[in-house]
Coordinates of C-alpha atoms in Angstrom, one line a residue:
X1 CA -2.1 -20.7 41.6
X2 CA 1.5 -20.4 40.5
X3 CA 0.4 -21.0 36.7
X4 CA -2.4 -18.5 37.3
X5 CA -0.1 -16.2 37.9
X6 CA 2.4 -16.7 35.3
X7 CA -0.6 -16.4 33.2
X8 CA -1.2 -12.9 34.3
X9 CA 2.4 -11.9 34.1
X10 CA 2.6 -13.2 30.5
X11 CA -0.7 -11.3 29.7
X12 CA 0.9 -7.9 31.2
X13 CA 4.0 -8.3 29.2
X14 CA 2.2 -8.5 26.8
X15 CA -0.2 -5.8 26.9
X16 CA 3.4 -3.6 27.3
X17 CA 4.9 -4.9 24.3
X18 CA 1.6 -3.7 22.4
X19 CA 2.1 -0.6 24.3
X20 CA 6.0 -0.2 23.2
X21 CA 4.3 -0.2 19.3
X22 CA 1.5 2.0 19.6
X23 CA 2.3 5.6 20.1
X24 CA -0.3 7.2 21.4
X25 CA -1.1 10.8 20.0
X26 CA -2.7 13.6 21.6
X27 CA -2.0 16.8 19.1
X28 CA 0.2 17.5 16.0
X29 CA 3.3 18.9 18.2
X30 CA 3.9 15.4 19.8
X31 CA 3.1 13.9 16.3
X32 CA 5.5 15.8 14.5
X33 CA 8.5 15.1 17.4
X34 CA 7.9 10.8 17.3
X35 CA 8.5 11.7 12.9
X36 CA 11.4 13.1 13.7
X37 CA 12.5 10.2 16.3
X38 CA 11.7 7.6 13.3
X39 CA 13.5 10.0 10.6
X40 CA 16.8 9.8 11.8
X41 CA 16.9 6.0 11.3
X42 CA 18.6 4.0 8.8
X43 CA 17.0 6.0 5.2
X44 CA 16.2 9.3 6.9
X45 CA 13.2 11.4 6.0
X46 CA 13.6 10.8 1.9
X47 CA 12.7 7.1 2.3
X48 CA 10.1 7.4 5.1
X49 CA 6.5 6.5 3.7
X50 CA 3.4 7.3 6.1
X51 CA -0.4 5.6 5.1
X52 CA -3.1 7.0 7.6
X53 CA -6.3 4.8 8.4
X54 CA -9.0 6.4 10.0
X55 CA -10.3 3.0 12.0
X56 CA -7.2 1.6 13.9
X57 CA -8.4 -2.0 13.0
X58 CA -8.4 -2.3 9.4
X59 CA -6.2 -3.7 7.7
X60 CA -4.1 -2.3 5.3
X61 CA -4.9 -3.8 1.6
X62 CA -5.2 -2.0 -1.8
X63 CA -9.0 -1.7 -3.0
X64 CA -8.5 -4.9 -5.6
X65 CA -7.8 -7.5 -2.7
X66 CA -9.7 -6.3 -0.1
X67 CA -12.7 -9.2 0.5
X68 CA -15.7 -6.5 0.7
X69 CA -15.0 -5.4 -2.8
X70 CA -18.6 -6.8 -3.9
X71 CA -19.6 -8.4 -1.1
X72 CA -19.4 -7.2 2.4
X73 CA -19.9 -11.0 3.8
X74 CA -17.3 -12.4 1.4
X75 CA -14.7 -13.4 3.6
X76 CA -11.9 -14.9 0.6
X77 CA -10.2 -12.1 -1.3
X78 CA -8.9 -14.1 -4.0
X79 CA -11.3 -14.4 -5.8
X80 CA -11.3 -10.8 -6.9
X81 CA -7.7 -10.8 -7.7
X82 CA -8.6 -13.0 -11.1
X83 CA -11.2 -9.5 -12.0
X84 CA -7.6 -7.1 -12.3
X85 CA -7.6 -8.2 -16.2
X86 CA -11.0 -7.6 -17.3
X87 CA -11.0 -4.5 -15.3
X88 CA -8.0 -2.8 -16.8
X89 CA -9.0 -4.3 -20.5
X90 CA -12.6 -2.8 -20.2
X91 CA -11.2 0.5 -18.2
X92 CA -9.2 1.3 -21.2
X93 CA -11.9 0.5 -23.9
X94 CA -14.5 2.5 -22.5
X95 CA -12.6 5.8 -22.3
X96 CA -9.0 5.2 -24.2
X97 CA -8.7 9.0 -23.6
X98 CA -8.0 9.3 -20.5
X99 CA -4.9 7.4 -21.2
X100 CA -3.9 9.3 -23.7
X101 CA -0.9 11.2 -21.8
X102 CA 0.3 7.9 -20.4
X103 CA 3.8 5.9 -21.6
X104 CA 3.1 2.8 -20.0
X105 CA 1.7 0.7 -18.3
X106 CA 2.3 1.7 -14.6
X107 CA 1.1 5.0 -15.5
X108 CA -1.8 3.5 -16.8
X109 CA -2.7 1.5 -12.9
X110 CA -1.8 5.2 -11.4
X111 CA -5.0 7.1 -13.7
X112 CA -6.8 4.2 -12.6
X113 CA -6.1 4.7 -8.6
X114 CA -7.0 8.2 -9.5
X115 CA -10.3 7.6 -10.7
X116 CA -11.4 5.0 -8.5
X117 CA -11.0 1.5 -10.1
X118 CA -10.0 -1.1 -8.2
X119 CA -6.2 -1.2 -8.3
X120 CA -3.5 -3.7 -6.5
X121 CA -2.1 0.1 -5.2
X122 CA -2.1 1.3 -1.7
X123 CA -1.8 4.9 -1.0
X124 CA 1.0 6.5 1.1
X125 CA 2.4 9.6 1.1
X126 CA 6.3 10.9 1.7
X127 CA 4.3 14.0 3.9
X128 CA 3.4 12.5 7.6
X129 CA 1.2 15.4 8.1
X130 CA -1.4 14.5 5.0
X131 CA -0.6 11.2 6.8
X132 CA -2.2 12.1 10.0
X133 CA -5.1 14.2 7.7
X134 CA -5.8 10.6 6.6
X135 CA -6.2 9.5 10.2
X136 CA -8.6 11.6 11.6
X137 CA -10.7 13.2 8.8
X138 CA -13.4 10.5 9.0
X139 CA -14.6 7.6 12.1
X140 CA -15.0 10.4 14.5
X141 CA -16.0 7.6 17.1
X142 CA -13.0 5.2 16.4
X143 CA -9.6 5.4 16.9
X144 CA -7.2 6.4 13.9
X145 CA -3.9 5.1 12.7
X146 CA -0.7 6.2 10.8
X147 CA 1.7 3.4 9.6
X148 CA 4.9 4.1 8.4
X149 CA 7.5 2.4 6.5
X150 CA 11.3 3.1 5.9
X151 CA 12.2 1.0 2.4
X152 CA 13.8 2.4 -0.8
X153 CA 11.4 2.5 -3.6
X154 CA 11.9 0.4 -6.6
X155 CA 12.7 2.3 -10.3
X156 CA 10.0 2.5 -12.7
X157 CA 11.3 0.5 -15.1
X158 CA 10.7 -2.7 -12.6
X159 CA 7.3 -1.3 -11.2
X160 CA 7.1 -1.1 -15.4
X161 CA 7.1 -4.5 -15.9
X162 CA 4.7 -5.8 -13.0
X163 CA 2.1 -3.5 -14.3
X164 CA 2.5 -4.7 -17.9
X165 CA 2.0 -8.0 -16.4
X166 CA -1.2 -6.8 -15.0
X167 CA -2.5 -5.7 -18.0
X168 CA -1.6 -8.3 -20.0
X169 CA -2.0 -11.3 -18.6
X170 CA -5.5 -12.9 -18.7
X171 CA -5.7 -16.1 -16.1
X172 CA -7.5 -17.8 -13.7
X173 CA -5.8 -17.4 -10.1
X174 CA -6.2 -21.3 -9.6
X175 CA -4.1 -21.9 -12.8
X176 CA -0.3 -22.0 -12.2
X177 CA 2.2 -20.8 -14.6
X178 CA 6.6 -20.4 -14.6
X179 CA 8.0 -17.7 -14.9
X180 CA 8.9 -17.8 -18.4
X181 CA 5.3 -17.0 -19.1
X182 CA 5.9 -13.6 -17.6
X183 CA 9.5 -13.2 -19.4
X184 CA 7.2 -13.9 -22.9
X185 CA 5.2 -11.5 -22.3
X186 CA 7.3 -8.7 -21.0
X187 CA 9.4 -9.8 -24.6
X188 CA 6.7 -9.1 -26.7
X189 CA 6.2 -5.7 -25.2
X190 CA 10.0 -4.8 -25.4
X191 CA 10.6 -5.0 -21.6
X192 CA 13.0 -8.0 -21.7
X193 CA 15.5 -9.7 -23.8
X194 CA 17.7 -13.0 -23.8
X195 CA 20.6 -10.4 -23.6
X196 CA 19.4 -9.3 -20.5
X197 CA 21.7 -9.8 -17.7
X198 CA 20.7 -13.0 -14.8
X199 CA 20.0 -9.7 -12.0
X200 CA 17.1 -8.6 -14.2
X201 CA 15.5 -12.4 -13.7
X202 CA 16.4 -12.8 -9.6
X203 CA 14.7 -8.5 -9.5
X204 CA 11.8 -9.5 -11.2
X205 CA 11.3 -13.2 -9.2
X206 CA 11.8 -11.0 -6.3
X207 CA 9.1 -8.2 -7.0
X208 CA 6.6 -10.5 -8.4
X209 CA 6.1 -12.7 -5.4
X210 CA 6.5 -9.3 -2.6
X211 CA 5.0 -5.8 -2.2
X212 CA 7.3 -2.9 -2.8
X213 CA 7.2 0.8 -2.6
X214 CA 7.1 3.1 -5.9
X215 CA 7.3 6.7 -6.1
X216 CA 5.6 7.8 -9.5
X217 CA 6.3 11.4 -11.2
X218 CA 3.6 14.0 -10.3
X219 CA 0.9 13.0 -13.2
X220 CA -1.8 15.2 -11.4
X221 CA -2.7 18.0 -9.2
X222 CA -3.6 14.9 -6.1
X223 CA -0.4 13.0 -6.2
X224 CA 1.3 16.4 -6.1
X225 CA -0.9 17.9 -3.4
X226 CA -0.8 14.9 -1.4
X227 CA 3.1 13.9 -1.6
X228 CA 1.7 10.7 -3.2
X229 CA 3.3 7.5 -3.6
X230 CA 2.4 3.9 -3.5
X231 CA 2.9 0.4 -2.4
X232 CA 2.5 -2.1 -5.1
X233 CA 0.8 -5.5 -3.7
X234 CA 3.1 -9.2 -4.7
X235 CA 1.2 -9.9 -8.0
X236 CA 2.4 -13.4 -7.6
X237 CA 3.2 -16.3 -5.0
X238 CA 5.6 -19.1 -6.1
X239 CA 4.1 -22.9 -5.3
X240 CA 6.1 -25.2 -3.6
X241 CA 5.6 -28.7 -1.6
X242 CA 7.6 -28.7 1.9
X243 CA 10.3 -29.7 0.4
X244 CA 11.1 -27.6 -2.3
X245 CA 9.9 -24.8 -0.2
X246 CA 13.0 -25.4 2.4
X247 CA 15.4 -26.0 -0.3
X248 CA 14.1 -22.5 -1.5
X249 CA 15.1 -21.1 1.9
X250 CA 18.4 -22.2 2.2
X251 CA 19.4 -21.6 -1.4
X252 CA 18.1 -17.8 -1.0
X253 CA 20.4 -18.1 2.0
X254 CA 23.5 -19.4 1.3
X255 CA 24.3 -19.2 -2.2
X256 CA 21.4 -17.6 -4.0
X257 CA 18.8 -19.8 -6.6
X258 CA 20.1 -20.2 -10.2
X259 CA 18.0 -18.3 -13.4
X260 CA 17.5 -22.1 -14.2
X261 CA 16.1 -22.6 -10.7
X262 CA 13.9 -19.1 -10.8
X263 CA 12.3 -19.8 -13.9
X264 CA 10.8 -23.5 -13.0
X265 CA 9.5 -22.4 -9.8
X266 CA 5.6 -22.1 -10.7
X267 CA 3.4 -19.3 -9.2
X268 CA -0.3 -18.6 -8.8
X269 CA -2.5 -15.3 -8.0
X270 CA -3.3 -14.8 -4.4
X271 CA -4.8 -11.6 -2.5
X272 CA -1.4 -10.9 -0.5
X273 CA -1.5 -8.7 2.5
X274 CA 0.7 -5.8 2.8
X275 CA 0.6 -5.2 6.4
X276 CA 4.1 -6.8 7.1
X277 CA 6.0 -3.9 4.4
X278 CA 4.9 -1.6 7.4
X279 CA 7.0 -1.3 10.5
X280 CA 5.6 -2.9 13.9
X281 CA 5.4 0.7 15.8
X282 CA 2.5 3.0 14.7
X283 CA 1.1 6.2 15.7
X284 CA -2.5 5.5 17.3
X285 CA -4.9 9.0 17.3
X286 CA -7.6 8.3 19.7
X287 CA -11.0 9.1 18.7
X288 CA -11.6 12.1 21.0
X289 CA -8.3 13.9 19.7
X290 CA -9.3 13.4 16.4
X291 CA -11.8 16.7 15.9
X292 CA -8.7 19.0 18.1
X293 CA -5.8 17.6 15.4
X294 CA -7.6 18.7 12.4
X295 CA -8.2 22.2 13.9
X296 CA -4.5 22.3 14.5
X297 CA -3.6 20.8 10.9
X298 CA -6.5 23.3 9.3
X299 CA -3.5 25.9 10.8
X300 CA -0.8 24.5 9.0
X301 CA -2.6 24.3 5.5
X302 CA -4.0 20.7 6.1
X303 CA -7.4 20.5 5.4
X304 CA -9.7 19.1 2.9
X305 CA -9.1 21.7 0.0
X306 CA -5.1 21.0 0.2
X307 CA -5.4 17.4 0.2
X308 CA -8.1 17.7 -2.3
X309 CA -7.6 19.7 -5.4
X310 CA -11.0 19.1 -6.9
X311 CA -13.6 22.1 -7.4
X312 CA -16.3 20.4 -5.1
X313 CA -13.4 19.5 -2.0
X314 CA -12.5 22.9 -2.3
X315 CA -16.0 24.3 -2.6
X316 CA -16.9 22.4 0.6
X317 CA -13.8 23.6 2.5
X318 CA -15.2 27.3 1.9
X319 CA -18.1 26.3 3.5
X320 CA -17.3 24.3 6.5
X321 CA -14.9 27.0 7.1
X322 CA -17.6 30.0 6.7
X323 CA -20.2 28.2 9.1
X324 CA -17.4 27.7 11.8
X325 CA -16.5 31.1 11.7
X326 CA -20.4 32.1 12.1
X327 CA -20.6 29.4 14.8
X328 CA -17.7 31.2 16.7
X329 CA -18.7 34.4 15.8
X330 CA -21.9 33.6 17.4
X331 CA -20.8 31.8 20.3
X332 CA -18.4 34.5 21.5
X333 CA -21.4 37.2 21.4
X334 CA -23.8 35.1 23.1

């Protein structure tokens, strides 16, 4: 009986604890005062990034690893990781134009988000309120999400580099390679030299194997209109065997791994999850909110011709807004 009980009291705890992270929302008002609770932390509002999720349970991954992306009953997301290559290669062959405007190769992956190829990018935006869009505009009948994280973003010149890896380096995800594979290739495009100093090696070890926020220039009208920015997915994990994986930990610790060290750690390609850049609390948007919080955004600008810039969003817009009016129109005279 007594362990029955502790049982239950465990089980209540927590249930609060899961409580304590979820926020529940009701309307945009109490949405916009937790922001302003979560903006006065450590990096204030300019380093606040919001994602919303219209279904509470998925999980935050960019379109490239998430497991469906050809299958919906494939459960191992790493196999589609070893696709980014070909994907970019034959994205750039088939219509070399659309690239035309772009310096490099980070702005390259950014057209590609853009136009819907599979990208290791996850959208989030520095505007809560396009976050919260996000959140309810779809899943009527589930529950909606909006994450947040609080991180300063990385320069471009680092993001840079990753994405030149991306486009340039054609391997299996079961073959290991050192980083001095990655330092060759960034060489040959200009993006590293011997001369460089030992930071640039530990950054780029450091960016390679986690997922990091980067806030691009405005290239077009739906990164403007949406306050877009991204999270970039680990490209890489290092390899180690227990032991070299503590003596990793305690040298990252104490006194820091050597350039010697970082280049013979080996890594592979893995589908990495991002769901641990995001902070444990979250605003939760029940499902019969939902339809009440887009009215109230519609008010304040928010609706599906802001967020979308396109002709046909802003075409549709006109008429959902038309055949609501009608409808009240109607309604009130009957």
């Amino acid at each position: 009986m007594t362990h029955r009980v502790r049982q239950n009291k465990k089980g209540r705890e927590s249930e609060m604890e899961k409580q304590d992270n979820d926020i529940e929302i009701k309307s945009v008002a109490q949405f916009v005062q937790g922001v302003i609770k979560i903006g006065t932390g450590k990096y204030r509002a300019k380093n606040t990034f919001f994602r919303g999720e219209a279904d509470s349970t998925w999980e935050p991954k960019a379109s490239l690893l998430r497991s469906d992306l050809c299958n919906p009953n494939e459960s191992n997301g790493d196999v589609y990781v070893q696709m980014e290559y070909d994907m970019i290669r034959e994205a750039t062959k088939i219509n070399p134009s659309m690239f035309d405007g772009c310096r490099n190769s980070i702005e390259k992956m950014v057209v590609m988000q853009h136009y819907g190829l599979p990208t290791r990018l996850l959208d989030v935006t520095t505007n809560p309120l396009i976050a919260l869009y996000f959140a309810c505009e779809s899943k009527s009948s589930k529950d909606g999400k909006v994450l947040f994280v609080q991180k300063k973003p990385v320069g471009e010149d680092l993001a840079n580099m990753i994405a030149t890896l991306c486009e340039y380096y054609e391997d299996s995800i079961y073959e290991s390679r050192e980083l001095w594979t990655f330092l060759n290739i960034l060489k040959k495009h200009h993006l590293y030299g011997e001369d460089m100093k030992k930071e640039i090696v530990i950054d780029l070890f450091e960016n390679i194997t986690k997922s990091f926020l980067y806030v691009h220039p405005y290239i077009n009208e739906r990164i403007k209109m949406q306050s877009g920015a991204f999270v970039f997915s680990a490209y890489m994990q290092p390899i180690f065997n227990k032991y070299e994986y503590q003596h990793f930990l305690e040298k990252i610790g104490n006194e820091g791994l050597t350039e010697q060290e970082i280049r013979s750690i080996h890594f592979n390609k893995v589908a990495v999850s991002v769901k641990n850049i995001f902070n444990e609390r979250r605003f939760i948007i029940k499902s019969r909110y939902k339809k009440r919080i887009l009215k109230e955004l519609d008010l304040l600008g928010i609706n599906e011709a802001s967020v979308f810039p396109e002709p046909e969003h802003q075409m549709r817009c006109v008429k959902n807004t038309i055949i609501m009016s009608c409808m009240s129109i109607r309604n009130f005279n009957s």
